[in-house]
PDB file of C-alpha atoms in Angstrom:
ATOM      1  CA  MET A  14       1.282  -6.480 -26.001  1.00  0.00           C
ATOM      2  CA  GLN A  15       4.511  -4.538 -25.594  1.00  0.00           C
ATOM      3  CA  THR A  16       2.727  -1.709 -24.076  1.00  0.00           C
ATOM      4  CA  SER A  17       0.910  -4.253 -21.549  1.00  0.00           C
ATOM      5  CA  ILE A  18       4.230  -5.471 -20.351  1.00  0.00           C
ATOM      6  CA  LYS A  19       5.500  -1.925 -19.862  1.00  0.00           C
ATOM      7  CA  ASN A  20       2.383  -1.127 -17.857  1.00  0.00           C
ATOM      8  CA  HIS A  21       2.687  -4.324 -15.570  1.00  0.00           C
ATOM      9  CA  LEU A  22       6.349  -3.293 -15.073  1.00  0.00           C
ATOM     10  CA  LEU A  23       5.618   0.290 -14.300  1.00  0.00           C
ATOM     11  CA  LEU A  24       3.004  -0.895 -11.704  1.00  0.00           C
ATOM     12  CA  PHE A  25       5.666  -3.151 -10.068  1.00  0.00           C
ATOM     13  CA  VAL A  26       8.235  -0.174  -9.959  1.00  0.00           C
ATOM     14  CA  LEU A  27       5.731   2.057  -8.654  1.00  0.00           C
ATOM     15  CA  GLY A  28       5.272  -0.070  -5.645  1.00  0.00           C
ATOM     16  CA  ALA A  29       9.184  -1.009  -5.310  1.00  0.00           C
ATOM     17  CA  VAL A  30       9.945   2.775  -5.286  1.00  0.00           C
ATOM     18  CA  PHE A  31       7.089   4.289  -3.376  1.00  0.00           C
ATOM     19  CA  ALA A  32       6.363   1.720  -0.897  1.00  0.00           C
ATOM     20  CA  SER A  33      10.071   1.255  -0.084  1.00  0.00           C
ATOM     21  CA  LEU A  34      10.221   5.127   0.470  1.00  0.00           C
ATOM     22  CA  GLY A  35       7.334   4.687   3.004  1.00  0.00           C
ATOM     23  CA  ASN A  36       9.167   1.758   4.708  1.00  0.00           C
ATOM     24  CA  TYR A  37      12.293   3.711   4.811  1.00  0.00           C
ATOM     25  CA  PHE A  38      10.331   6.311   7.098  1.00  0.00           C
ATOM     26  CA  HIS A  39       8.881   3.672   9.084  1.00  0.00           C
ATOM     27  CA  VAL A  40      12.532   2.400   9.808  1.00  0.00           C
ATOM     28  CA  ILE A  41      13.910   5.890  10.606  1.00  0.00           C
ATOM     29  CA  SER A  42      10.929   6.641  12.875  1.00  0.00           C
ATOM     30  CA  GLN A  43      11.502   3.355  14.833  1.00  0.00           C
ATOM     31  CA  THR A  44       8.128   2.006  13.787  1.00  0.00           C
ATOM     32  CA  LEU A  45       9.734  -1.167  12.562  1.00  0.00           C
ATOM     33  CA  ASP A  46      13.170  -2.585  11.796  1.00  0.00           C
ATOM     34  CA  TYR A  47      15.093  -5.586  10.458  1.00  0.00           C
ATOM     35  CA  PRO A  48      17.027  -7.856  12.435  1.00  0.00           C
ATOM     36  CA  ILE A  49      20.762  -7.589  12.124  1.00  0.00           C
ATOM     37  CA  ALA A  50      21.235 -11.164  10.955  1.00  0.00           C
ATOM     38  CA  ASN A  51      19.014 -10.198   7.800  1.00  0.00           C
ATOM     39  CA  THR A  52      21.783  -9.981   5.134  1.00  0.00           C
ATOM     40  CA  PHE A  53      22.182  -8.216   1.940  1.00  0.00           C
ATOM     41  CA  PHE A  54      20.772  -4.769   3.218  1.00  0.00           C
ATOM     42  CA  MET A  55      20.424  -1.900   0.989  1.00  0.00           C
ATOM     43  CA  GLU A  56      22.300   0.364   3.558  1.00  0.00           C
ATOM     44  CA  TRP A  57      21.428   3.577   2.138  1.00  0.00           C
ATOM     45  CA  PHE A  58      17.829   2.490   2.148  1.00  0.00           C
ATOM     46  CA  LYS A  59      17.952   0.651   5.635  1.00  0.00           C
ATOM     47  CA  GLN A  60      16.219  -2.227   4.042  1.00  0.00           C
ATOM     48  CA  PRO A  61      17.013  -5.684   2.969  1.00  0.00           C
ATOM     49  CA  TYR A  62      17.221  -6.387  -0.727  1.00  0.00           C
ATOM     50  CA  TRP A  63      13.888  -8.451  -0.914  1.00  0.00           C
ATOM     51  CA  SER A  64      11.945  -5.574   0.534  1.00  0.00           C
ATOM     52  CA  PRO A  65      11.393  -3.602  -2.836  1.00  0.00           C
ATOM     53  CA  LEU A  66      10.706  -6.843  -4.623  1.00  0.00           C
ATOM     54  CA  LEU A  67       7.923  -7.589  -2.082  1.00  0.00           C
ATOM     55  CA  PHE A  68       6.338  -4.038  -2.345  1.00  0.00           C
ATOM     56  CA  GLY A  69       6.625  -4.303  -6.038  1.00  0.00           C
ATOM     57  CA  VAL A  70       4.817  -7.652  -6.252  1.00  0.00           C
ATOM     58  CA  ALA A  71       2.088  -6.553  -3.760  1.00  0.00           C
ATOM     59  CA  THR A  72       1.474  -3.287  -5.556  1.00  0.00           C
ATOM     60  CA  TRP A  73       1.103  -5.322  -8.943  1.00  0.00           C
ATOM     61  CA  LEU A  74      -1.288  -7.678  -7.355  1.00  0.00           C
ATOM     62  CA  ILE A  75      -3.569  -4.805  -5.803  1.00  0.00           C
ATOM     63  CA  GLY A  76      -3.654  -3.101  -9.158  1.00  0.00           C
ATOM     64  CA  ILE A  77      -4.531  -6.244 -11.083  1.00  0.00           C
ATOM     65  CA  SER A  78      -7.144  -7.222  -8.707  1.00  0.00           C
ATOM     66  CA  HIS A  79      -9.028  -4.010  -9.263  1.00  0.00           C
ATOM     67  CA  ILE A  80      -8.841  -4.448 -13.112  1.00  0.00           C
ATOM     68  CA  GLN A  81     -10.004  -7.881 -12.799  1.00  0.00           C
ATOM     69  CA  MET A  82     -12.889  -7.079 -10.499  1.00  0.00           C
ATOM     70  CA  ASP A  83     -14.016  -4.356 -13.165  1.00  0.00           C
ATOM     71  CA  ARG A  84     -13.999  -7.240 -15.802  1.00  0.00           C
ATOM     72  CA  LYS A  85     -16.122  -9.477 -13.578  1.00  0.00           C
ATOM     73  CA  ILE A  86     -18.678  -6.936 -12.862  1.00  0.00           C
ATOM     74  CA  GLY A  87     -18.844  -5.287 -16.152  1.00  0.00           C
ATOM     75  CA  PRO A  88     -19.084  -1.715 -17.234  1.00  0.00           C
ATOM     76  CA  LYS A  89     -22.598  -1.068 -16.368  1.00  0.00           C
ATOM     77  CA  LEU A  90     -21.975  -1.666 -12.606  1.00  0.00           C
ATOM     78  CA  THR A  91     -18.370  -0.028 -12.615  1.00  0.00           C
ATOM     79  CA  PRO A  92     -18.888   3.440 -11.216  1.00  0.00           C
ATOM     80  CA  LYS A  93     -17.362   6.592 -12.592  1.00  0.00           C
ATOM     81  CA  ARG A  94     -14.061   7.237 -11.037  1.00  0.00           C
ATOM     82  CA  PRO A  95     -11.304   9.698 -11.506  1.00  0.00           C
ATOM     83  CA  LYS A  96     -10.103   9.285 -15.189  1.00  0.00           C
ATOM     84  CA  SER A  97      -7.137  11.809 -15.345  1.00  0.00           C
ATOM     85  CA  PHE A  98      -3.616  10.419 -14.845  1.00  0.00           C
ATOM     86  CA  LEU A  99      -2.775  13.517 -12.902  1.00  0.00           C
ATOM     87  CA  VAL A 100      -5.527  12.730 -10.368  1.00  0.00           C
ATOM     88  CA  CYS A 101      -4.682   9.075 -10.130  1.00  0.00           C
ATOM     89  CA  THR A 102      -1.058   9.953  -9.620  1.00  0.00           C
ATOM     90  CA  LEU A 103      -1.851  12.414  -6.895  1.00  0.00           C
ATOM     91  CA  GLY A 104      -3.783   9.859  -5.109  1.00  0.00           C
ATOM     92  CA  VAL A 105      -0.684   7.605  -5.300  1.00  0.00           C
ATOM     93  CA  LEU A 106       1.499  10.449  -3.907  1.00  0.00           C
ATOM     94  CA  LEU A 107      -1.006  11.272  -1.315  1.00  0.00           C
ATOM     95  CA  PHE A 108      -0.909   7.794  -0.116  1.00  0.00           C
ATOM     96  CA  THR A 109       2.803   7.777  -0.039  1.00  0.00           C
ATOM     97  CA  LEU A 110       2.803  10.980   2.101  1.00  0.00           C
ATOM     98  CA  ILE A 111       0.398   9.262   4.586  1.00  0.00           C
ATOM     99  CA  TYR A 112       2.552   6.202   4.608  1.00  0.00           C
ATOM    100  CA  CYS A 113       5.576   8.261   5.355  1.00  0.00           C
ATOM    101  CA  ILE A 114       4.056  10.307   8.163  1.00  0.00           C
ATOM    102  CA  SER A 115       2.377   7.399   9.773  1.00  0.00           C
ATOM    103  CA  GLY A 116       5.243   6.374  11.616  1.00  0.00           C
ATOM    104  CA  TYR A 117       5.776   9.994  13.109  1.00  0.00           C
ATOM    105  CA  LEU A 118       2.331  10.365  14.568  1.00  0.00           C
ATOM    106  CA  PRO A 119       2.890  11.020  18.199  1.00  0.00           C
ATOM    107  CA  TRP A 120       0.204   8.740  19.427  1.00  0.00           C
ATOM    108  CA  GLU A 121       0.544   5.062  20.211  1.00  0.00           C
ATOM    109  CA  ALA A 122      -1.268   2.433  18.239  1.00  0.00           C
ATOM    110  CA  GLY A 123      -4.820   1.844  19.320  1.00  0.00           C
ATOM    111  CA  GLY A 124      -5.716   5.454  19.788  1.00  0.00           C
ATOM    112  CA  LEU A 125      -5.715   8.761  17.812  1.00  0.00           C
ATOM    113  CA  THR A 126      -3.266   7.509  15.256  1.00  0.00           C
ATOM    114  CA  ASP A 127      -5.872   4.729  14.282  1.00  0.00           C
ATOM    115  CA  ILE A 128      -8.598   7.388  13.989  1.00  0.00           C
ATOM    116  CA  ILE A 129      -6.486   9.800  11.981  1.00  0.00           C
ATOM    117  CA  LEU A 130      -5.382   6.875   9.400  1.00  0.00           C
ATOM    118  CA  ALA A 131      -9.024   5.477   9.387  1.00  0.00           C
ATOM    119  CA  LEU A 132     -10.282   9.220   8.348  1.00  0.00           C
ATOM    120  CA  CYS A 133      -7.415   9.319   5.919  1.00  0.00           C
ATOM    121  CA  PHE A 134      -8.651   6.351   4.226  1.00  0.00           C
ATOM    122  CA  LEU A 135     -12.356   7.286   4.168  1.00  0.00           C
ATOM    123  CA  ALA A 136     -11.386  10.585   2.681  1.00  0.00           C
ATOM    124  CA  ILE A 137      -9.290   8.737  -0.069  1.00  0.00           C
ATOM    125  CA  TRP A 138     -12.112   6.354  -0.715  1.00  0.00           C
ATOM    126  CA  PHE A 139     -14.622   8.992  -0.792  1.00  0.00           C
ATOM    127  CA  PHE A 140     -12.780  11.433  -3.282  1.00  0.00           C
ATOM    128  CA  TRP A 141     -11.152   8.617  -5.454  1.00  0.00           C
ATOM    129  CA  ASP A 142     -13.629   5.896  -5.326  1.00  0.00           C
ATOM    130  CA  ARG A 143     -17.090   6.052  -3.770  1.00  0.00           C
ATOM    131  CA  SER A 144     -17.971   2.639  -4.754  1.00  0.00           C
ATOM    132  CA  TRP A 145     -18.969  -0.585  -2.835  1.00  0.00           C
ATOM    133  CA  GLN A 146     -16.408  -2.505  -5.064  1.00  0.00           C
ATOM    134  CA  GLY A 147     -13.518  -0.136  -4.145  1.00  0.00           C
ATOM    135  CA  PHE A 148     -14.402  -0.507  -0.336  1.00  0.00           C
ATOM    136  CA  ALA A 149     -14.733  -4.309  -0.575  1.00  0.00           C
ATOM    137  CA  LEU A 150     -11.293  -4.648  -2.365  1.00  0.00           C
ATOM    138  CA  ALA A 151      -9.894  -2.211   0.198  1.00  0.00           C
ATOM    139  CA  MET A 152     -11.126  -4.474   3.103  1.00  0.00           C
ATOM    140  CA  LEU A 153      -9.767  -7.532   1.239  1.00  0.00           C
ATOM    141  CA  THR A 154      -6.445  -5.709   0.635  1.00  0.00           C
ATOM    142  CA  ALA A 155      -6.213  -4.767   4.368  1.00  0.00           C
ATOM    143  CA  ILE A 156      -6.967  -8.389   5.418  1.00  0.00           C
ATOM    144  CA  PHE A 157      -4.486 -10.106   3.015  1.00  0.00           C
ATOM    145  CA  GLY A 158      -1.749  -7.557   3.658  1.00  0.00           C
ATOM    146  CA  CYS A 159      -1.920  -7.650   7.511  1.00  0.00           C
ATOM    147  CA  ILE A 160      -1.966 -11.541   7.328  1.00  0.00           C
ATOM    148  CA  THR A 161       1.143 -11.512   5.191  1.00  0.00           C
ATOM    149  CA  GLU A 162       2.711  -9.167   7.422  1.00  0.00           C
ATOM    150  CA  ILE A 163       1.919 -11.270  10.438  1.00  0.00           C
ATOM    151  CA  ILE A 164       3.451 -14.253   8.945  1.00  0.00           C
ATOM    152  CA  ILE A 165       6.508 -12.400   7.933  1.00  0.00           C
ATOM    153  CA  VAL A 166       6.908 -10.984  11.496  1.00  0.00           C
ATOM    154  CA  LYS A 167       6.457 -14.618  12.898  1.00  0.00           C
ATOM    155  CA  ASN A 168       9.211 -15.667  10.977  1.00  0.00           C
ATOM    156  CA  GLU A 169      11.350 -12.794  12.068  1.00  0.00           C
ATOM    157  CA  ALA A 170      12.294 -11.142   8.804  1.00  0.00           C
ATOM    158  CA  PHE A 171      11.378  -7.737  10.410  1.00  0.00           C
ATOM    159  CA  TYR A 172       9.587  -6.554  13.461  1.00  0.00           C
ATOM    160  CA  TYR A 173       7.391  -3.730  14.677  1.00  0.00           C
ATOM    161  CA  TYR A 174       8.464  -1.836  17.724  1.00  0.00           C
ATOM    162  CA  PRO A 175       6.502  -2.674  20.950  1.00  0.00           C
ATOM    163  CA  SER A 176       4.922   0.872  21.015  1.00  0.00           C
ATOM    164  CA  VAL A 177       2.888   0.203  17.933  1.00  0.00           C
ATOM    165  CA  SER A 178       2.598  -3.709  17.696  1.00  0.00           C
ATOM    166  CA  ASN A 179      -0.624  -3.800  19.506  1.00  0.00           C
ATOM    167  CA  LEU A 180      -2.338  -6.073  17.007  1.00  0.00           C
ATOM    168  CA  ILE A 181      -0.799  -9.546  16.711  1.00  0.00           C
ATOM    169  CA  ASN A 182       2.548  -7.840  16.482  1.00  0.00           C
ATOM    170  CA  ILE A 183       1.471  -5.344  14.018  1.00  0.00           C
ATOM    171  CA  PRO A 184       0.032  -1.879  14.284  1.00  0.00           C
ATOM    172  CA  SER A 185      -3.652  -1.690  14.633  1.00  0.00           C
ATOM    173  CA  TRP A 186      -3.739   1.228  12.170  1.00  0.00           C
ATOM    174  CA  LEU A 187      -1.899  -0.848   9.560  1.00  0.00           C
ATOM    175  CA  PRO A 188      -5.136  -1.942   7.848  1.00  0.00           C
ATOM    176  CA  CYS A 189      -6.039   1.678   7.197  1.00  0.00           C
ATOM    177  CA  LEU A 190      -2.614   2.010   5.287  1.00  0.00           C
ATOM    178  CA  TYR A 191      -3.441  -1.036   3.038  1.00  0.00           C
ATOM    179  CA  ALA A 192      -7.014  -0.036   2.327  1.00  0.00           C
ATOM    180  CA  SER A 193      -5.830   3.460   1.265  1.00  0.00           C
ATOM    181  CA  ALA A 194      -3.044   1.746  -1.025  1.00  0.00           C
ATOM    182  CA  SER A 195      -5.908  -0.424  -2.544  1.00  0.00           C
ATOM    183  CA  ILE A 196      -8.062   2.533  -3.580  1.00  0.00           C
ATOM    184  CA  THR A 197      -4.938   4.800  -4.806  1.00  0.00           C
ATOM    185  CA  VAL A 198      -3.247   1.980  -6.656  1.00  0.00           C
ATOM    186  CA  GLY A 199      -6.520   0.551  -8.005  1.00  0.00           C
ATOM    187  CA  ASN A 200      -7.338   3.762  -9.586  1.00  0.00           C
ATOM    188  CA  PHE A 201      -3.867   4.238 -10.868  1.00  0.00           C
ATOM    189  CA  SER A 202      -3.905   0.858 -12.306  1.00  0.00           C
ATOM    190  CA  ARG A 203      -7.481   1.356 -14.089  1.00  0.00           C
ATOM    191  CA  ASN A 204      -6.045   4.567 -15.576  1.00  0.00           C
ATOM    192  CA  LEU A 205      -2.836   2.917 -16.717  1.00  0.00           C
ATOM    193  CA  PHE A 206      -4.639  -0.037 -18.390  1.00  0.00           C
ATOM    194  CA  ASN A 207      -7.440   2.114 -19.533  1.00  0.00           C
ATOM    195  CA  LYS A 208     -10.000   0.114 -17.951  1.00  0.00           C
ATOM    196  CA  TYR A 209     -12.730   2.657 -17.011  1.00  0.00           C
TER     197      TYR A 209
END
């Protein structure tokens, strides 16, 4: 029981740290920003205090959704996935790198950046998952993640710059980031909770 609590906490902290790092690079690359009126900034990280909490909860939800899906479909239908903790951790680090550089790609949203990030997702899915369940969960994660961001942007908690906000005030490449997070965090969670 105590190990399970530690694993849940580790999953939360993973998202709070690594997603906040990616978000930091989105802020300094002028992909997104927060209104000046948004108080309690972590000035050194250029984000409000609630941002890492939101990322932590989102990462935890992604991870747990994969474990729950595996339980529902059973071990016979759960395909083989990378079992090594190192391989799963490398997947999370690769996603974080893609997240960090996505704001620096020189092309506007709706063009080559979308294609590059879609290819990154497909490569991650191919090397770290290759299952219909993984693909389906990636699509659901992308849909729910983007809807959440659209709602938060509509409530003016943060905003994307005009050069990238071509899909209901968010970038059209954002679903690819969420889908990639789904695969990498899902596999990390499976390894963490030993649910292969």
